[in-house]
mmCIF file of C-alpha atoms in Angstrom:
data_model
loop_
_atom_site.group_PDB
_atom_site.id
_atom_site.type_symbol
_atom_site.label_atom_id
_atom_site.label_comp_id
_atom_site.label_asym_id
_atom_site.label_seq_id
_atom_site.Cartn_x
_atom_site.Cartn_y
_atom_site.Cartn_z
ATOM 1 C CA MET B 1 0.000 0.000 0.000
ATOM 2 C CA ALA B 2 1.397 3.406 -0.988
ATOM 3 C CA SER B 3 2.232 5.948 1.690
ATOM 4 C CA THR B 4 -0.338 8.680 2.328
ATOM 5 C CA GLU B 5 2.380 11.184 3.226
ATOM 6 C CA ILE B 6 3.064 13.947 0.698
ATOM 7 C CA PRO B 7 6.840 14.249 0.145
ATOM 8 C CA LEU B 8 8.604 17.620 0.027
ATOM 9 C CA TYR B 9 11.477 18.087 -2.417
ATOM 10 C CA ARG B 10 13.823 21.088 -2.418
ATOM 11 C CA VAL B 11 15.276 22.154 -5.766
ATOM 12 C CA GLN B 12 17.599 24.972 -6.803
ATOM 13 C CA GLY B 13 18.956 26.267 -10.108
ATOM 14 C CA THR B 14 17.632 27.501 -13.434
ATOM 15 C CA HIS B 15 14.180 26.538 -14.687
ATOM 16 C CA TYR B 16 15.707 23.713 -16.723
ATOM 17 C CA GLU B 17 17.867 22.490 -13.827
ATOM 18 C CA CYS B 18 14.945 22.533 -11.385
ATOM 19 C CA GLY B 19 12.720 20.724 -13.883
ATOM 20 C CA ARG B 20 15.365 18.058 -14.475
ATOM 21 C CA THR B 21 15.894 17.572 -10.729
ATOM 22 C CA ILE B 22 12.144 17.220 -10.139
ATOM 23 C CA GLY B 23 11.917 14.738 -12.998
ATOM 24 C CA ASP B 24 14.742 12.664 -11.550
ATOM 25 C CA LEU B 25 13.322 12.746 -8.003
ATOM 26 C CA CYS B 26 9.716 12.098 -9.023
ATOM 27 C CA ARG B 27 10.184 9.727 -11.969
ATOM 28 C CA GLU B 28 8.414 6.838 -10.236
ATOM 29 C CA ARG B 29 5.485 9.032 -9.190
ATOM 30 C CA ILE B 30 5.029 10.436 -12.699
ATOM 31 C CA LEU B 31 5.062 6.962 -14.241
ATOM 32 C CA ARG B 32 2.640 5.671 -11.590
ATOM 33 C CA ARG B 33 0.268 8.601 -12.141
ATOM 34 C CA ILE B 34 0.189 7.823 -15.890
ATOM 35 C CA ALA B 35 -0.244 4.078 -15.293
ATOM 36 C CA ASN B 36 -3.068 4.597 -12.789
ATOM 37 C CA ASP B 37 -4.921 6.932 -15.168
ATOM 38 C CA LEU B 38 -4.037 5.156 -18.402
ATOM 39 C CA ALA B 39 -7.647 4.457 -19.408
ATOM 40 C CA LEU B 40 -8.413 8.184 -19.374
ATOM 41 C CA LEU B 41 -5.048 9.396 -20.685
ATOM 42 C CA THR B 42 -4.557 6.972 -23.595
ATOM 43 C CA PRO B 43 -7.223 8.632 -25.811
ATOM 44 C CA LEU B 44 -5.560 11.996 -25.138
ATOM 45 C CA PHE B 45 -2.069 10.664 -25.891
ATOM 46 C CA ASP B 46 -3.417 9.193 -29.137
ATOM 47 C CA PHE B 47 -5.240 12.420 -30.018
ATOM 48 C CA ALA B 48 -2.024 14.420 -29.543
ATOM 49 C CA GLN B 49 -0.488 12.379 -32.398
ATOM 50 C CA THR B 50 -3.291 13.206 -34.865
ATOM 51 C CA GLU B 51 -3.272 16.120 -37.290
ATOM 52 C CA GLN B 52 -5.715 18.084 -35.118
ATOM 53 C CA GLY B 53 -3.731 17.274 -31.997
ATOM 54 C CA ARG B 54 -0.426 18.344 -33.523
ATOM 55 C CA GLU B 55 -2.030 21.599 -34.654
ATOM 56 C CA LEU B 56 -3.378 22.213 -31.146
ATOM 57 C CA TYR B 57 -0.013 21.551 -29.503
ATOM 58 C CA HIS B 58 1.851 23.589 -32.093
ATOM 59 C CA GLY B 59 -0.195 26.568 -30.919
ATOM 60 C CA PHE B 60 0.569 25.774 -27.286
ATOM 61 C CA THR B 61 4.315 25.393 -27.805
ATOM 62 C CA GLU B 62 4.540 28.511 -29.986
ATOM 63 C CA ALA B 63 2.796 30.540 -27.274
ATOM 64 C CA ILE B 64 5.131 29.176 -24.587
ATOM 65 C CA HIS B 65 8.261 29.878 -26.659
ATOM 66 C CA LEU B 66 7.082 33.425 -27.361
ATOM 67 C CA ASN B 67 5.812 34.423 -23.934
ATOM 68 C CA PHE B 68 7.430 32.136 -21.357
ATOM 69 C CA PRO B 69 10.510 30.396 -22.793
ATOM 70 C CA TRP B 70 11.743 29.570 -19.282
ATOM 71 C CA TYR B 71 8.671 27.388 -18.684
ATOM 72 C CA TRP B 72 9.456 25.516 -21.884
ATOM 73 C CA ASP B 73 12.946 24.895 -20.516
ATOM 74 C CA GLU B 74 11.380 23.629 -17.287
ATOM 75 C CA LEU B 75 9.159 21.201 -19.207
ATOM 76 C CA CYS B 76 12.157 19.961 -21.207
ATOM 77 C CA GLY B 77 14.101 19.483 -17.983
ATOM 78 C CA LEU B 78 11.200 17.531 -16.485
ATOM 79 C CA ALA B 79 11.143 15.266 -19.547
ATOM 80 C CA ASP B 80 14.925 14.753 -19.515
ATOM 81 C CA GLY B 81 14.997 14.015 -15.796
ATOM 82 C CA SER B 82 12.023 11.655 -15.705
ATOM 83 C CA GLY B 83 12.530 9.909 -19.034
ATOM 84 C CA VAL B 84 8.840 10.472 -19.822
ATOM 85 C CA PRO B 85 8.284 11.646 -23.427
ATOM 86 C CA LEU B 86 7.812 15.400 -23.698
ATOM 87 C CA GLU B 87 4.639 14.801 -25.746
ATOM 88 C CA GLN B 88 3.041 12.969 -22.819
ATOM 89 C CA LEU B 89 4.081 15.647 -20.326
ATOM 90 C CA LEU B 90 2.483 18.282 -22.563
ATOM 91 C CA VAL B 91 -0.785 16.349 -22.387
ATOM 92 C CA LEU B 92 -0.564 16.279 -18.582
ATOM 93 C CA ASN B 93 0.121 20.027 -18.448
ATOM 94 C CA PHE B 94 -2.668 20.873 -20.918
ATOM 95 C CA GLU B 95 -5.015 18.088 -19.898
ATOM 96 C CA LYS B 96 -8.236 20.092 -19.675
ATOM 97 C CA GLU B 97 -7.592 21.933 -22.937
ATOM 98 C CA THR B 98 -6.768 18.661 -24.670
ATOM 99 C CA ARG B 99 -9.780 16.878 -23.228
ATOM 100 C CA MET B 100 -12.157 19.673 -24.235
ATOM 101 C CA THR B 101 -10.828 19.797 -27.808
ATOM 102 C CA PHE B 102 -10.926 16.007 -28.097
ATOM 103 C CA HIS B 103 -14.546 15.809 -26.940
ATOM 104 C CA LEU B 104 -15.652 18.692 -29.155
ATOM 105 C CA LEU B 105 -14.202 16.878 -32.156
ATOM 106 C CA GLU B 106 -15.885 13.640 -31.078
ATOM 107 C CA GLU B 107 -19.211 15.483 -30.808
ATOM 108 C CA THR B 108 -18.723 16.856 -34.314
ATOM 109 C CA LYS B 109 -17.975 13.404 -35.727
ATOM 110 C CA THR B 110 -20.957 11.706 -34.068
ATOM 111 C CA CYS B 111 -23.373 14.668 -34.017
ATOM 112 C CA ASP B 112 -23.905 13.746 -30.363
ATOM 113 C CA LYS B 113 -24.127 16.872 -28.211
ATOM 114 C CA HIS B 114 -24.418 14.881 -24.986
ATOM 115 C CA ILE B 115 -20.983 13.299 -24.791
ATOM 116 C CA GLU B 116 -19.965 13.834 -21.184
ATOM 117 C CA ASP B 117 -16.500 14.670 -20.054
ATOM 118 C CA GLU B 118 -15.715 12.563 -16.989
ATOM 119 C CA TYR B 119 -13.820 15.504 -15.466
ATOM 120 C CA GLU B 120 -16.387 18.122 -16.469
ATOM 121 C CA ALA B 121 -17.412 19.456 -13.054
ATOM 122 C CA HIS B 122 -14.619 17.905 -11.022
ATOM 123 C CA ASP B 123 -12.438 20.645 -9.639
ATOM 124 C CA CYS B 124 -10.691 20.604 -6.310
ATOM 125 C CA THR B 125 -11.181 22.884 -3.330
ATOM 126 C CA THR B 126 -8.495 24.273 -1.027
ATOM 127 C CA VAL B 127 -8.989 25.898 2.376
ATOM 128 C CA LEU B 128 -6.352 28.089 4.054
ATOM 129 C CA ILE B 129 -6.760 28.806 7.777
ATOM 130 C CA ASN B 130 -4.582 31.545 9.259
ATOM 131 C CA ARG B 131 -4.564 31.448 13.079
ATOM 132 C CA PRO B 132 -2.949 34.628 14.480
ATOM 133 C CA ASP B 133 -3.799 33.446 17.994
ATOM 134 C CA THR B 134 -1.659 30.327 17.631
ATOM 135 C CA HIS B 135 0.698 31.617 14.903
ATOM 136 C CA THR B 136 -0.166 28.619 12.735
ATOM 137 C CA VAL B 137 -1.409 28.140 9.195
ATOM 138 C CA GLU B 138 -3.373 25.096 8.040
ATOM 139 C CA ILE B 139 -3.759 24.129 4.379
ATOM 140 C CA LEU B 140 -6.443 21.572 3.539
ATOM 141 C CA HIS B 141 -7.271 20.264 0.070
ATOM 142 C CA ASN B 142 -9.702 17.759 -1.404
ATOM 143 C CA GLU B 143 -8.802 15.881 -4.563
ATOM 144 C CA ASP B 144 -11.768 15.134 -6.802
ATOM 145 C CA SER B 145 -10.164 15.294 -10.244
ATOM 146 C CA SER B 146 -8.815 11.747 -10.421
ATOM 147 C CA SER B 147 -8.050 8.996 -7.946
ATOM 148 C CA ALA B 148 -4.714 8.538 -9.772
ATOM 149 C CA LEU B 149 -3.540 11.763 -8.132
ATOM 150 C CA TYR B 150 -4.104 10.590 -4.556
ATOM 151 C CA ASP B 151 -0.702 9.056 -3.872
ATOM 152 C CA THR B 152 1.430 10.597 -6.622
ATOM 153 C CA ALA B 153 1.379 14.322 -5.781
ATOM 154 C CA TYR B 154 4.280 16.082 -4.075
ATOM 155 C CA LEU B 155 5.387 19.420 -2.634
ATOM 156 C CA ILE B 156 8.171 21.433 -4.241
ATOM 157 C CA GLU B 157 10.219 24.121 -2.488
ATOM 158 C CA ALA B 158 11.998 25.876 -5.342
ATOM 159 C CA ASP B 159 14.727 28.504 -5.546
ATOM 160 C CA ILE B 160 14.881 29.339 -9.262
ATOM 161 C CA LYS B 161 17.682 31.497 -10.639
ATOM 162 C CA SER B 162 17.270 34.108 -13.361
ATOM 163 C CA VAL B 163 18.441 33.360 -16.926
ATOM 164 C CA ALA B 164 18.766 35.650 -19.971
ATOM 165 C CA TYR B 165 16.756 34.897 -23.128
ATOM 166 C CA ASN B 166 16.550 36.270 -26.683
ATOM 167 C CA ASN B 167 20.122 37.625 -26.711
ATOM 168 C CA HIS B 168 19.640 39.196 -23.290
ATOM 169 C CA GLU B 169 16.517 41.060 -24.421
ATOM 170 C CA ARG B 170 14.485 39.205 -21.798
ATOM 171 C CA GLN B 171 15.276 37.887 -18.364
ATOM 172 C CA SER B 172 13.415 35.290 -16.327
ATOM 173 C CA SER B 173 12.739 36.228 -12.714
ATOM 174 C CA ASN B 174 14.358 34.877 -9.599
ATOM 175 C CA GLU B 175 11.635 32.837 -7.919
ATOM 176 C CA LYS B 176 11.186 31.262 -4.506
ATOM 177 C CA PHE B 177 8.022 29.346 -3.683
ATOM 178 C CA ILE B 178 6.452 26.230 -2.236
ATOM 179 C CA ALA B 179 3.894 24.504 -4.471
ATOM 180 C CA PHE B 180 1.654 21.446 -4.366
ATOM 181 C CA CYS B 181 2.241 19.614 -7.649
ATOM 182 C CA TYR B 182 0.525 16.905 -9.631
ATOM 183 C CA ALA B 183 3.008 14.353 -10.939
ATOM 184 C CA GLY B 184 4.290 15.437 -14.345
ATOM 185 C CA VAL B 185 2.882 18.962 -14.125
ATOM 186 C CA ILE B 186 5.132 21.957 -13.517
ATOM 187 C CA PRO B 187 4.236 24.126 -10.479
ATOM 188 C CA ASP B 188 1.621 26.792 -11.131
ATOM 189 C CA THR B 189 -1.062 28.924 -9.499
ATOM 190 C CA ASN B 190 -4.770 29.171 -10.208
ATOM 191 C CA SER B 191 -6.707 32.449 -10.144
ATOM 192 C CA ILE B 192 -5.059 33.861 -7.045
ATOM 193 C CA ALA B 193 -5.996 37.512 -6.532
ATOM 194 C CA GLU B 194 -5.450 40.155 -3.859
ATOM 195 C CA ASN B 195 -5.969 38.698 -0.364
ATOM 196 C CA TYR B 196 -5.869 35.253 -2.027
ATOM 197 C CA LEU B 197 -9.516 35.459 -3.122
ATOM 198 C CA VAL B 198 -10.573 33.410 -6.135
ATOM 199 C CA HIS B 199 -12.810 35.387 -8.499
ATOM 200 C CA TYR B 200 -15.730 33.293 -9.717
ATOM 201 C CA ASN B 201 -17.740 35.876 -11.720
ATOM 202 C CA HIS B 202 -17.882 35.347 -15.476
ATOM 203 C CA TYR B 203 -17.066 38.011 -18.054
ATOM 204 C CA GLN B 204 -17.057 38.297 -21.821
ATOM 205 C CA ARG B 205 -14.931 40.695 -23.876
ATOM 206 C CA LEU B 206 -16.800 42.421 -26.722
ATOM 207 C CA HIS B 207 -15.023 45.088 -28.802
ATOM 208 C CA LYS B 208 -12.705 46.007 -25.915
ATOM 209 C CA LEU B 209 -15.652 46.186 -23.509
ATOM 210 C CA VAL B 210 -15.915 43.857 -20.530
ATOM 211 C CA VAL B 211 -19.465 42.618 -20.015
ATOM 212 C CA GLU B 212 -20.429 40.617 -16.938
ATOM 213 C CA ARG B 213 -22.420 37.515 -17.799
ATOM 214 C CA LYS B 214 -25.122 35.889 -15.737
ATOM 215 C CA ALA B 215 -23.567 33.588 -13.148
ATOM 216 C CA LEU B 216 -23.610 29.893 -14.008
ATOM 217 C CA SER B 217 -25.817 27.541 -11.981
ATOM 218 C CA LEU B 218 -22.658 25.898 -10.613
ATOM 219 C CA THR B 219 -21.446 29.270 -9.333
ATOM 220 C CA ARG B 220 -24.763 30.060 -7.653
ATOM 221 C CA ALA B 221 -25.009 26.602 -6.093
ATOM 222 C CA ARG B 222 -21.487 26.669 -4.654
ATOM 223 C CA GLU B 223 -21.949 30.209 -3.345
ATOM 224 C CA ARG B 224 -25.216 29.204 -1.660
ATOM 225 C CA ARG B 225 -23.642 26.114 -0.113
ATOM 226 C CA GLY B 226 -20.675 28.143 1.114
ATOM 227 C CA LEU B 227 -23.004 30.592 2.857
ATOM 228 C CA GLU B 228 -24.914 27.702 4.435
ATOM 229 C CA LEU B 229 -21.726 26.200 5.843
ATOM 230 C CA GLY B 230 -20.609 29.553 7.264
ATOM 231 C CA GLU B 231 -17.129 30.719 8.210
ATOM 232 C CA ILE B 232 -14.283 28.253 8.557
ATOM 233 C CA HIS B 233 -12.384 28.578 11.843
ATOM 234 C CA THR B 234 -11.052 25.101 12.586
ATOM 235 C CA VAL B 235 -9.609 22.122 10.758
ATOM 236 C CA ASN B 236 -12.820 20.206 11.495
ATOM 237 C CA ASP B 237 -14.873 22.996 9.875
ATOM 238 C CA ALA B 238 -12.665 22.774 6.799
ATOM 239 C CA LEU B 239 -12.936 18.976 6.603
ATOM 240 C CA ILE B 240 -16.737 19.206 6.730
ATOM 241 C CA LEU B 241 -16.646 21.710 3.856
ATOM 242 C CA LEU B 242 -14.163 19.740 1.737
ATOM 243 C CA GLY B 243 -16.159 16.518 2.077
ATOM 244 C CA ASP B 244 -19.587 18.086 1.602
ATOM 245 C CA GLN B 245 -21.933 16.251 -0.792
ATOM 246 C CA THR B 246 -25.272 17.621 0.443
ATOM 247 C CA ASP B 247 -26.128 19.112 -2.952
ATOM 248 C CA GLU B 248 -26.187 16.071 -5.245
ATOM 249 C CA ASN B 249 -26.018 18.191 -8.403
ATOM 250 C CA TYR B 250 -23.197 20.504 -7.282
ATOM 251 C CA PRO B 251 -21.306 18.899 -4.380
ATOM 252 C CA ILE B 252 -18.191 20.503 -2.951
ATOM 253 C CA PHE B 253 -16.517 17.084 -3.177
ATOM 254 C CA CYS B 254 -17.026 15.045 -6.345
ATOM 255 C CA ASP B 255 -15.974 11.430 -5.853
ATOM 256 C CA PRO B 256 -13.739 10.678 -8.877
ATOM 257 C CA THR B 257 -14.252 6.926 -8.421
ATOM 258 C CA LYS B 258 -17.951 7.223 -9.302
#
């Protein structure tokens, strides 16, 4: 039985060097994550080799090279260190985009508008509790994307050094952070705003104007359930929230095994 402890790895160097070190340290976890989720990932790996898939990933890689070449170096380092093909790591890092494109194409081929994405409404929830009275911080997270992620994730404490790009026209930043990482995915953040609030309103850009759209039913349901549960003060409060399935249509926790 795999350990339930989440390992912490400390890495230092350039983006490429840190990526290669992570790949070397986490090779077994990356391979296990792929093996455990192979039924869901194989169609995406196969799609990435098709003409439409290559066109999709050409756009992704061009955008990375143009805007964030240091992240491309990090991905290459992760591939070199782990021995996992870069093409498969790209699928892991662009999994939702790949899955959406794949299913849209399948809908077009079959004229079936009801093909369901198994990950469609499965997004995780994280609770941060800052206790000034005890000078402690608790971080709690539920994992409802895929059961393959349960025992393959890890924490990275990184000290990344700046590197010059484009004949010294651009410079990557010095970075220091701690991140919770899915195996095979480079560290990132998700919609973190001032005071660490996640913005859930929906907007649409029309001719340089920003128009707020009507909130989705999922947004309204989660907001209502959050208000019902009230403020989170203790770890037990957070665990109740993270495991909540009272609303069958829009639960806080979506069991990925069902």
